[in-house]
C-alpha positions as a LaTeX table, in Angstrom:
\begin{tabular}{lrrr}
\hline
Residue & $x$ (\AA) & $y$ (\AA) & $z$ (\AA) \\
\hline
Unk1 & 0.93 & 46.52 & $-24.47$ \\
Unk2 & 2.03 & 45.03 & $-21.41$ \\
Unk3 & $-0.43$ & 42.44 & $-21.44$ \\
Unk4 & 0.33 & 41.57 & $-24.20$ \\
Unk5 & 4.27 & 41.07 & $-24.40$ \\
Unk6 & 3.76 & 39.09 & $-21.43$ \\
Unk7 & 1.60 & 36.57 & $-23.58$ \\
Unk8 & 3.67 & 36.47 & $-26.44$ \\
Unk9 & 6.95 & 35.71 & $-24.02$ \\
Unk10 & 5.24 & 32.83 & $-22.52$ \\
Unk11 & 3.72 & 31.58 & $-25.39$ \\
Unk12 & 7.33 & 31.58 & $-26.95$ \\
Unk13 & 9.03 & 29.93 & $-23.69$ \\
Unk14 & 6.17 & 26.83 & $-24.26$ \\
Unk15 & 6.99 & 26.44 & $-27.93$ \\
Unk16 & 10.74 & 26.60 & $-27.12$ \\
Unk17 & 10.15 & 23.47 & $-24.59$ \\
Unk18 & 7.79 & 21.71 & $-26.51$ \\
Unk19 & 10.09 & 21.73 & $-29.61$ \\
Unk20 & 13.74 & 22.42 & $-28.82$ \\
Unk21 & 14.46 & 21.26 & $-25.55$ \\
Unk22 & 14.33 & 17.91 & $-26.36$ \\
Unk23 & 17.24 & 18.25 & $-29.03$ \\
Unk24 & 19.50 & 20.27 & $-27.36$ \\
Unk25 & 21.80 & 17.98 & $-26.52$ \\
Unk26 & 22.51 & 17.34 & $-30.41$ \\
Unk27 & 23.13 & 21.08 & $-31.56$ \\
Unk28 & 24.61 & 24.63 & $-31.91$ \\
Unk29 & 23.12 & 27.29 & $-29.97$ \\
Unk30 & 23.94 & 30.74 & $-28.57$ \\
Unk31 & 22.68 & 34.14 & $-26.93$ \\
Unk32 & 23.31 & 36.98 & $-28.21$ \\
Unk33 & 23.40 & 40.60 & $-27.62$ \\
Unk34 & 24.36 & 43.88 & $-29.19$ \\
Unk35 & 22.88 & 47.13 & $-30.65$ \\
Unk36 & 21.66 & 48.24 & $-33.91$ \\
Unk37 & 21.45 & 51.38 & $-35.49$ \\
Unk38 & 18.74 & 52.04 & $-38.19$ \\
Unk39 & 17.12 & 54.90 & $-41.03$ \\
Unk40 & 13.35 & 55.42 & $-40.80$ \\
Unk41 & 11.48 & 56.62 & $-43.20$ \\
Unk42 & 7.71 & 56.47 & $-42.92$ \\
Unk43 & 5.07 & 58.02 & $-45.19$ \\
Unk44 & 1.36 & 59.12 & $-44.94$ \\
Unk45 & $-1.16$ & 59.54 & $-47.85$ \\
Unk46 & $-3.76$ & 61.70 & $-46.62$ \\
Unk47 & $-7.13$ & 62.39 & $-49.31$ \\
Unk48 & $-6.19$ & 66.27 & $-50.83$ \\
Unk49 & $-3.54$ & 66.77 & $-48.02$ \\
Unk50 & 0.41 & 66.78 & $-48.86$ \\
Unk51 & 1.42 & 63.24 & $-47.75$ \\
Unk52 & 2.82 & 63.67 & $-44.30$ \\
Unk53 & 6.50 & 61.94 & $-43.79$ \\
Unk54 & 8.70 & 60.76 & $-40.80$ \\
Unk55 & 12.51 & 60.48 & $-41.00$ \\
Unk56 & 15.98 & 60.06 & $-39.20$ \\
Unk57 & 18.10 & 57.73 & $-37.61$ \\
Unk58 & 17.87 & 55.94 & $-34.62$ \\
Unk59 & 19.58 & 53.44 & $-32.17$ \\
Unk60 & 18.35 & 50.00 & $-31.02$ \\
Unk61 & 19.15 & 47.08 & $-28.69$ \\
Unk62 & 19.17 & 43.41 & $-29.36$ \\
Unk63 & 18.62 & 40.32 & $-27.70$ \\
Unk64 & 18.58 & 36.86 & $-29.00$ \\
Unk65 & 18.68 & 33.40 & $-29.10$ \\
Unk66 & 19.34 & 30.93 & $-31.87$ \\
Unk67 & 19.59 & 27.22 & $-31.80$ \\
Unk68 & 20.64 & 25.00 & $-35.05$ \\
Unk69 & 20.68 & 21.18 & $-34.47$ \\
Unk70 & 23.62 & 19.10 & $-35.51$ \\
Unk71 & 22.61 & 15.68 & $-35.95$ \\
Unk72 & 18.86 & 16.64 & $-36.27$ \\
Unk73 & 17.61 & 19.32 & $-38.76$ \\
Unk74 & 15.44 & 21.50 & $-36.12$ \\
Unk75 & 15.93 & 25.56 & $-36.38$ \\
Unk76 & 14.63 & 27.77 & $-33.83$ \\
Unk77 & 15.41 & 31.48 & $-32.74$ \\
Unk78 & 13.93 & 34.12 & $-30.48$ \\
Unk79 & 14.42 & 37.87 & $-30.83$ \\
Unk80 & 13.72 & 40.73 & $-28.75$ \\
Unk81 & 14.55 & 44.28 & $-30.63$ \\
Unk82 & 13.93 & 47.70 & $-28.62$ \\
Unk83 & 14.63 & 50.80 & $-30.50$ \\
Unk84 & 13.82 & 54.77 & $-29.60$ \\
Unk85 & 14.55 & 58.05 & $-30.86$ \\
Unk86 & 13.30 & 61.23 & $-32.57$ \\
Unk87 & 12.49 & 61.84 & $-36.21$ \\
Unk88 & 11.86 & 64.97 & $-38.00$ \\
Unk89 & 8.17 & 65.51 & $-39.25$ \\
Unk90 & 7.14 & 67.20 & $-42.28$ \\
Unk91 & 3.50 & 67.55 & $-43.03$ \\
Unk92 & 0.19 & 69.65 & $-42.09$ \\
Unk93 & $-1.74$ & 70.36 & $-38.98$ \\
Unk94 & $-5.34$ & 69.26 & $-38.64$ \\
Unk95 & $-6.16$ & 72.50 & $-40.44$ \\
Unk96 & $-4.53$ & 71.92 & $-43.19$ \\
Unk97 & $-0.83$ & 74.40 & $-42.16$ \\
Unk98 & 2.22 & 73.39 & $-43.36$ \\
Unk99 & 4.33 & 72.03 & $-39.96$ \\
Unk100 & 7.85 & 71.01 & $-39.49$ \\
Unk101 & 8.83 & 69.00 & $-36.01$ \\
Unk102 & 10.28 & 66.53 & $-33.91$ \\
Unk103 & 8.30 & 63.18 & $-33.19$ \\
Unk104 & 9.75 & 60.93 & $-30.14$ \\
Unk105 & 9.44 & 57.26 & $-30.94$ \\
Unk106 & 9.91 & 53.91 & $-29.01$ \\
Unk107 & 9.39 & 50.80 & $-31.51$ \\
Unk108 & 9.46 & 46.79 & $-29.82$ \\
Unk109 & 9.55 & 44.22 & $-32.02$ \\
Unk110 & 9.43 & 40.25 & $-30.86$ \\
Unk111 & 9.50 & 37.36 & $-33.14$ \\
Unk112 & 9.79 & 33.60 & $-32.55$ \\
Unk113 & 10.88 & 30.97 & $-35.74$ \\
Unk114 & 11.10 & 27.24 & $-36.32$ \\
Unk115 & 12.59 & 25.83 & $-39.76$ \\
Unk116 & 14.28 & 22.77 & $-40.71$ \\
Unk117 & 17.71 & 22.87 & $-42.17$ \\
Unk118 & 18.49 & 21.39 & $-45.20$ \\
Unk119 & 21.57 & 20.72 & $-46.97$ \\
Unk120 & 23.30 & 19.58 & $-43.98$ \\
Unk121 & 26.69 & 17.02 & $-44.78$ \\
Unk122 & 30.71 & 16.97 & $-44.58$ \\
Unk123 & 30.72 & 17.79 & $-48.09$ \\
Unk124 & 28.89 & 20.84 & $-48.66$ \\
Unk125 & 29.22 & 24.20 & $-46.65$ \\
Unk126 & 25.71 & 25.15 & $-47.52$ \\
Unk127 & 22.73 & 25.10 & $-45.63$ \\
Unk128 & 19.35 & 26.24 & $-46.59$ \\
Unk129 & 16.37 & 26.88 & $-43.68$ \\
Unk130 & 12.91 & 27.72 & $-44.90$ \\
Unk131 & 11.22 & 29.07 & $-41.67$ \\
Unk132 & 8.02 & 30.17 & $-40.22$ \\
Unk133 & 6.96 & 31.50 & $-36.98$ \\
Unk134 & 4.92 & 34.91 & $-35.21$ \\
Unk135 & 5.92 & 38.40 & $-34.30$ \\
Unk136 & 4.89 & 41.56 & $-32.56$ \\
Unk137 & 5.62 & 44.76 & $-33.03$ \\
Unk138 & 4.72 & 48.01 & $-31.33$ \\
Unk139 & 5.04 & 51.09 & $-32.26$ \\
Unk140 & 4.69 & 54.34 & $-29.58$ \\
Unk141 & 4.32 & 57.38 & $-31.50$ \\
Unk142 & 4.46 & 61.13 & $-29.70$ \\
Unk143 & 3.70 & 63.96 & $-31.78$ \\
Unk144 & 4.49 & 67.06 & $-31.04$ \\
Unk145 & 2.47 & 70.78 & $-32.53$ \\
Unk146 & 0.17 & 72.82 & $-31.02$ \\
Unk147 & $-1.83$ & 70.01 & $-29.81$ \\
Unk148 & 0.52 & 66.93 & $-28.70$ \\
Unk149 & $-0.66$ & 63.76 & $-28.31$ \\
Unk150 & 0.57 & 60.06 & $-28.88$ \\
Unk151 & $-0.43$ & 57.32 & $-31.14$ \\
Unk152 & 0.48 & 53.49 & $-30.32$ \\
Unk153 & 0.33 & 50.96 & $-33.13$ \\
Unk154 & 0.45 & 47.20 & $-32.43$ \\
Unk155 & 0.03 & 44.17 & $-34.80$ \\
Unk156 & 0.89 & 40.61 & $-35.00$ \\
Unk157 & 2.40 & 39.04 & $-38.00$ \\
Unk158 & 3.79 & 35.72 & $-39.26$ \\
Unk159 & 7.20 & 35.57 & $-40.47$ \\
Unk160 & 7.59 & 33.08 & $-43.63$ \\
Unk161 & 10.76 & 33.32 & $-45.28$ \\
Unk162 & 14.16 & 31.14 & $-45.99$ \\
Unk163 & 17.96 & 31.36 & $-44.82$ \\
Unk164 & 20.54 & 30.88 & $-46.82$ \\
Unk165 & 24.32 & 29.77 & $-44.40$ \\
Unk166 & 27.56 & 29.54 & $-46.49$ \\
Unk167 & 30.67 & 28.59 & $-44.05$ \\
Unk168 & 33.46 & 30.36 & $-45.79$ \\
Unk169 & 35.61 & 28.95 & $-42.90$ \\
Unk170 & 35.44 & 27.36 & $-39.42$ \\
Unk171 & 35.54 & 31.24 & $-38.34$ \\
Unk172 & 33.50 & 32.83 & $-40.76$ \\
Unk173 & 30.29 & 32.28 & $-42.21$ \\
Unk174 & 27.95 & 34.63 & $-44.44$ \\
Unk175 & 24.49 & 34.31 & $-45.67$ \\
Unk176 & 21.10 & 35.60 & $-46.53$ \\
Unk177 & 17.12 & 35.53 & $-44.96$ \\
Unk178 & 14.87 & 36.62 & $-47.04$ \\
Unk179 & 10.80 & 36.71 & $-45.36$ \\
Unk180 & 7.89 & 37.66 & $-46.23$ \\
Unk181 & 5.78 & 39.17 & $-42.68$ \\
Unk182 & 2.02 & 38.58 & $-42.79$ \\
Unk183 & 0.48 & 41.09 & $-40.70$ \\
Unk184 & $-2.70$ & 40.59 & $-39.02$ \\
Unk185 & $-4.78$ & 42.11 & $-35.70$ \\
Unk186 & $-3.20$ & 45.61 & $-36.45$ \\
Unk187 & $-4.53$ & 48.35 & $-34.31$ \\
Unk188 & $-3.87$ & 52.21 & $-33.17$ \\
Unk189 & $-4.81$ & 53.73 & $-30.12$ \\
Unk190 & $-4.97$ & 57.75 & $-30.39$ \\
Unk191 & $-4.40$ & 59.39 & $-27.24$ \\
Unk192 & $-6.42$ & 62.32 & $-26.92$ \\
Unk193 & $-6.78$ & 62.27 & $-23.27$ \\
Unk194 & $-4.42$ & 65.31 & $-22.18$ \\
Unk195 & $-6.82$ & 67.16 & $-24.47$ \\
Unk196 & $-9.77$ & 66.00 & $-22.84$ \\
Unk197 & $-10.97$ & 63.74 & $-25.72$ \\
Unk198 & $-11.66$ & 60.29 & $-26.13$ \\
Unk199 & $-9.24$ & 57.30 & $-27.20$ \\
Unk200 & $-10.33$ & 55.79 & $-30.09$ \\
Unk201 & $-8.99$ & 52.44 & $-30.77$ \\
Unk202 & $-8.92$ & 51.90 & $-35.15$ \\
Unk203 & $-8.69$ & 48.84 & $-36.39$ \\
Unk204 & $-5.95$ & 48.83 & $-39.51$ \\
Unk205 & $-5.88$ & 47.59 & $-43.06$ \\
Unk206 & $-3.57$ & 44.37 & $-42.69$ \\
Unk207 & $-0.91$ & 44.25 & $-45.42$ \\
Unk208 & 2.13 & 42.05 & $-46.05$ \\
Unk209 & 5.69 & 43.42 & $-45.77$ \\
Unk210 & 9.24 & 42.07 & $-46.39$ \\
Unk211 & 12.24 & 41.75 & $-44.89$ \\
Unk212 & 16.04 & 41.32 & $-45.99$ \\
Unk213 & 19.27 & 40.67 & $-43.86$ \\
Unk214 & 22.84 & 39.58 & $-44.84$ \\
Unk215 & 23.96 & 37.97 & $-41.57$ \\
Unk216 & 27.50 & 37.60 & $-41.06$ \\
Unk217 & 29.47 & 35.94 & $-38.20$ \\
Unk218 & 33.33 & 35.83 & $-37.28$ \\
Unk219 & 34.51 & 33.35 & $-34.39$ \\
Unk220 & 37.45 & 34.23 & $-32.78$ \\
Unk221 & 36.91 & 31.88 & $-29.74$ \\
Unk222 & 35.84 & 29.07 & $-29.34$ \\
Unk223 & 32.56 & 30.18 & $-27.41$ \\
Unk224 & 32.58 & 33.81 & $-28.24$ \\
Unk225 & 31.81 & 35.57 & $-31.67$ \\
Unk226 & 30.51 & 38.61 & $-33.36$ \\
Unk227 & 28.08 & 39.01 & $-35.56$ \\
Unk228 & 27.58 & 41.58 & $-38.35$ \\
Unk229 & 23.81 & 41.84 & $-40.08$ \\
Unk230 & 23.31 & 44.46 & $-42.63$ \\
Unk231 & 19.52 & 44.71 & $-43.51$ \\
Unk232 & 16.30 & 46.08 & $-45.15$ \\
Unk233 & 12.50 & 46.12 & $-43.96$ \\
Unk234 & 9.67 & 47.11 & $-45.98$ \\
Unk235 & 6.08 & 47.32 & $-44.49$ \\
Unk236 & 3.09 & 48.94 & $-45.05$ \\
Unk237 & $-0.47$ & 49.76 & $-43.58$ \\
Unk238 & $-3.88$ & 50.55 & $-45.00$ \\
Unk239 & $-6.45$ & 52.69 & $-44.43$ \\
Unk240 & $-8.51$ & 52.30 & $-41.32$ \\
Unk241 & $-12.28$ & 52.88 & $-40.61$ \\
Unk242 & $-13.29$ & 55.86 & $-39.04$ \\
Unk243 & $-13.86$ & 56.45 & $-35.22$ \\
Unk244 & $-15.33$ & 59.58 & $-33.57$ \\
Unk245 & $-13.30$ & 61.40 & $-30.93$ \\
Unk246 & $-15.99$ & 62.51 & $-28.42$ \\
Unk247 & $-16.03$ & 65.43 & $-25.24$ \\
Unk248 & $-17.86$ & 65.59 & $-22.50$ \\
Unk249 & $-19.66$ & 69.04 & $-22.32$ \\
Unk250 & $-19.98$ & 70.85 & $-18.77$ \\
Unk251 & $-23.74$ & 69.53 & $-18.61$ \\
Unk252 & $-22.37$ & 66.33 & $-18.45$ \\
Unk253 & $-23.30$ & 65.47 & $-22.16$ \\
Unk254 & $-20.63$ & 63.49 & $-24.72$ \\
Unk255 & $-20.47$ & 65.15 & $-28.44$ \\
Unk256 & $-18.85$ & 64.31 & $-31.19$ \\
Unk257 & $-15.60$ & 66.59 & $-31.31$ \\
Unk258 & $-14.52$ & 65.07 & $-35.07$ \\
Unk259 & $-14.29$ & 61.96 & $-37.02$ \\
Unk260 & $-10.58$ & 60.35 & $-37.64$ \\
Unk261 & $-8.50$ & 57.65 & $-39.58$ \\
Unk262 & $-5.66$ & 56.44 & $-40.16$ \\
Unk263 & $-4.54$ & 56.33 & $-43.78$ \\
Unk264 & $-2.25$ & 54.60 & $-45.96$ \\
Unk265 & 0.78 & 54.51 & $-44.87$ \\
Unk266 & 4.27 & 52.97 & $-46.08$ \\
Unk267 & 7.95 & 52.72 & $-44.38$ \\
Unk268 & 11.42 & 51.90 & $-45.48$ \\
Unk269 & 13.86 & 50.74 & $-42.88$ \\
Unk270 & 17.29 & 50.14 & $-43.64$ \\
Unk271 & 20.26 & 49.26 & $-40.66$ \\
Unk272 & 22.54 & 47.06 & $-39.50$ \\
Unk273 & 23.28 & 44.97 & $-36.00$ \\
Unk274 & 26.27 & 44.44 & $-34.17$ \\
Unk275 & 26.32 & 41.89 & $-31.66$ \\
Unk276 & 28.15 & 39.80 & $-29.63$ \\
Unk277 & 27.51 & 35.94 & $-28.97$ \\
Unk278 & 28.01 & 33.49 & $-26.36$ \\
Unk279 & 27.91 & 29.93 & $-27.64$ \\
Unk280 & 27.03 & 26.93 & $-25.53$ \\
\hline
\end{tabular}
C-alpha cells in the first residue's frame, strides 16, 4: 500500500504544478482540515450461504485542498480521508455456523480533480463545475472468529461528476456534487499467514459507484471558515476468480489447503464532515 500512496501523492503534486500553479495568482484557494463521522454498511452475497453483513459507525479525518480561479475558470482539489473503527459482523464461518463479531477496520481514500467553472459573472451567484480526476482507496479489513485473519482491498477509480455553488451571501454558500466513481485495478490480498497459509492476491470485478455531498460553507473571517458536508456513497464489487490457499507439509511439499473468492459485494455509506479552512 505504501508504495503505492507514495505514487499517487507525487503523481498528484506534478499535476497540481503542471496545471494550477501557474494561475494561482488569479484565484480562491484554501486548506482545510477537520473530521468526519460516518455509517457503514457493507454486504456479502455468498452462493447458498446467508449473505454476510458489516455495520456501525465510525470516525474519520480530513485533509484538503481546493483551489477555484477568479479571473480564469480552472478547478482543482486534493483530498486525503483516513477513517478506522470496528463494525459488528453478522454472518457464517467457513463451515457454514452462524457467527456474530467485531471486525477492526482502517479505510484511506485519496482523490485528485480538475474542472472548469462555469457560470462565473457579477450577476449570477451560480456556478456550475463538471469535474474529472483519479482516486484510491484502501480498505484494511481484520476479522476476527476462530481463525482471524485480515483482508486488504485496494482499487483505483476515476471520479466524473459536476458541482453545483450557490452564494447565498458573501458568508455563506451551499451547493451540491454529484459523481459517478469508475473503479478499475481492484484487488484483495487475504492474509493467511498467521495460519500458516498462503496470501492469495484476487483480482475483483470492477463496478461503478456514486457519490453525493451537500457542501456547505460559513465565513466568519476573512481567512478562516467552516465547512459543513452532509453526504452519501454507494459502491459496489463483483465477484472475483478463484485462488488456492496452499500449505507447506512437514516433507517440505505445498498442497492445496482450499479454493477462495471474493463475492459480490455492495456498501452504503452515509456521513457528514466538519472542517475548518484556512484561505489564502
Amino acid at each position: 500500500m505504501i508504495k503505492k500512496v507514495i505514487a499517487f501523492v507525487g503523481g498528484v503534486g506534478l499535476l497540481l504544478s503542471l496545471f494550477v500553479a501557474p494561475a494561482m495568482a488569479e484565484g480562491r484557494q484554501y486548506l482545510e482540515i477537520g473530521l468526519g463521522y460516518s455509517k457503514f454498511d457493507y454486504s456479502e452475497a455468498i452462493d447458498g450461504r446467508p449473505d454476510i453483513k458489516e455495520s456501525g459507525w465510525v470516525p474519520g479525518v480530513v485533509l484538503g485542498y481546493t483551489y477555484k480561479g477568479e479571473d480564469n475558470p480552472v478547478f482543482a482539489s486534493f483530498s486525503i480521508r483516513y477513517t478506522t473503527g470496528a463494525t459488528d459482523y453478522t454472518g457464517t464461518l467457513q463451515d457454514g455456523t452462524p457467527w456474530k463479531d467485531t471486525t477492526d477496520n482502517t479505510f484511506l481514500s485519496l482523490e485528485v480533480k480538475f474542472g472548469y467553472i462555469m457560470g462565473r459573472d457579477a450577476a449570477s451567484r451560480w456556478t456550475i463545475t463538471p469535474y474529472a480526476g483519479i482516486g484510491y482507496h484502501d480498505w484494511e479489513r481484520k476479522l476476527a472468529g476462530p481463525s482471524p485473519y485480515i483482508e486488504e482491498y485496494t482499487w483505483f477509480y476515476f471520479p466524473i461528476g459536476v458541482r453545483l455553488d450557490y452564494e447565498v451571501s458573501p458568508e455563506f454558500s451551499i451547493g451540491l456534487d454529484l459523481s459517478a466513481r469508475v473503479m478499475f485495478n481492484g484487488s484483495m490480498n487475504v492474509k493467511f499467514s498467521t495460519l500458516g497459509y498462503s496470501s492469495p492476491t484476487l483480482d475483483l470485478g470492477n463496478r461503478i459507484g456514486f457519490r453525493a455531498e451537500l457542501p456547505m460553507d460559513y465565513r466568519f473571517h476573512p481567512q478562516i471558515s467552516l465547512g459543513l458536508t452532509p453526504w452519501y456513497q454507494y459502491s459496489s464489487i463483483g465477484r472475483s476468480g478463484s485462488e488456492p490457499v496452499t500449505a507447506v507439509s512437514p516433507s517440505n511439499t505445498t498442497y492445496t489447503v482450499q479454493t477462495i473468492y471474493e463475492p459480490n459485494s455492495t456498501t452504503h455509506q452515509y456521513g457528514v464532515d466538519l472542517t475548518v479552512r484556512f484561505w489564502f
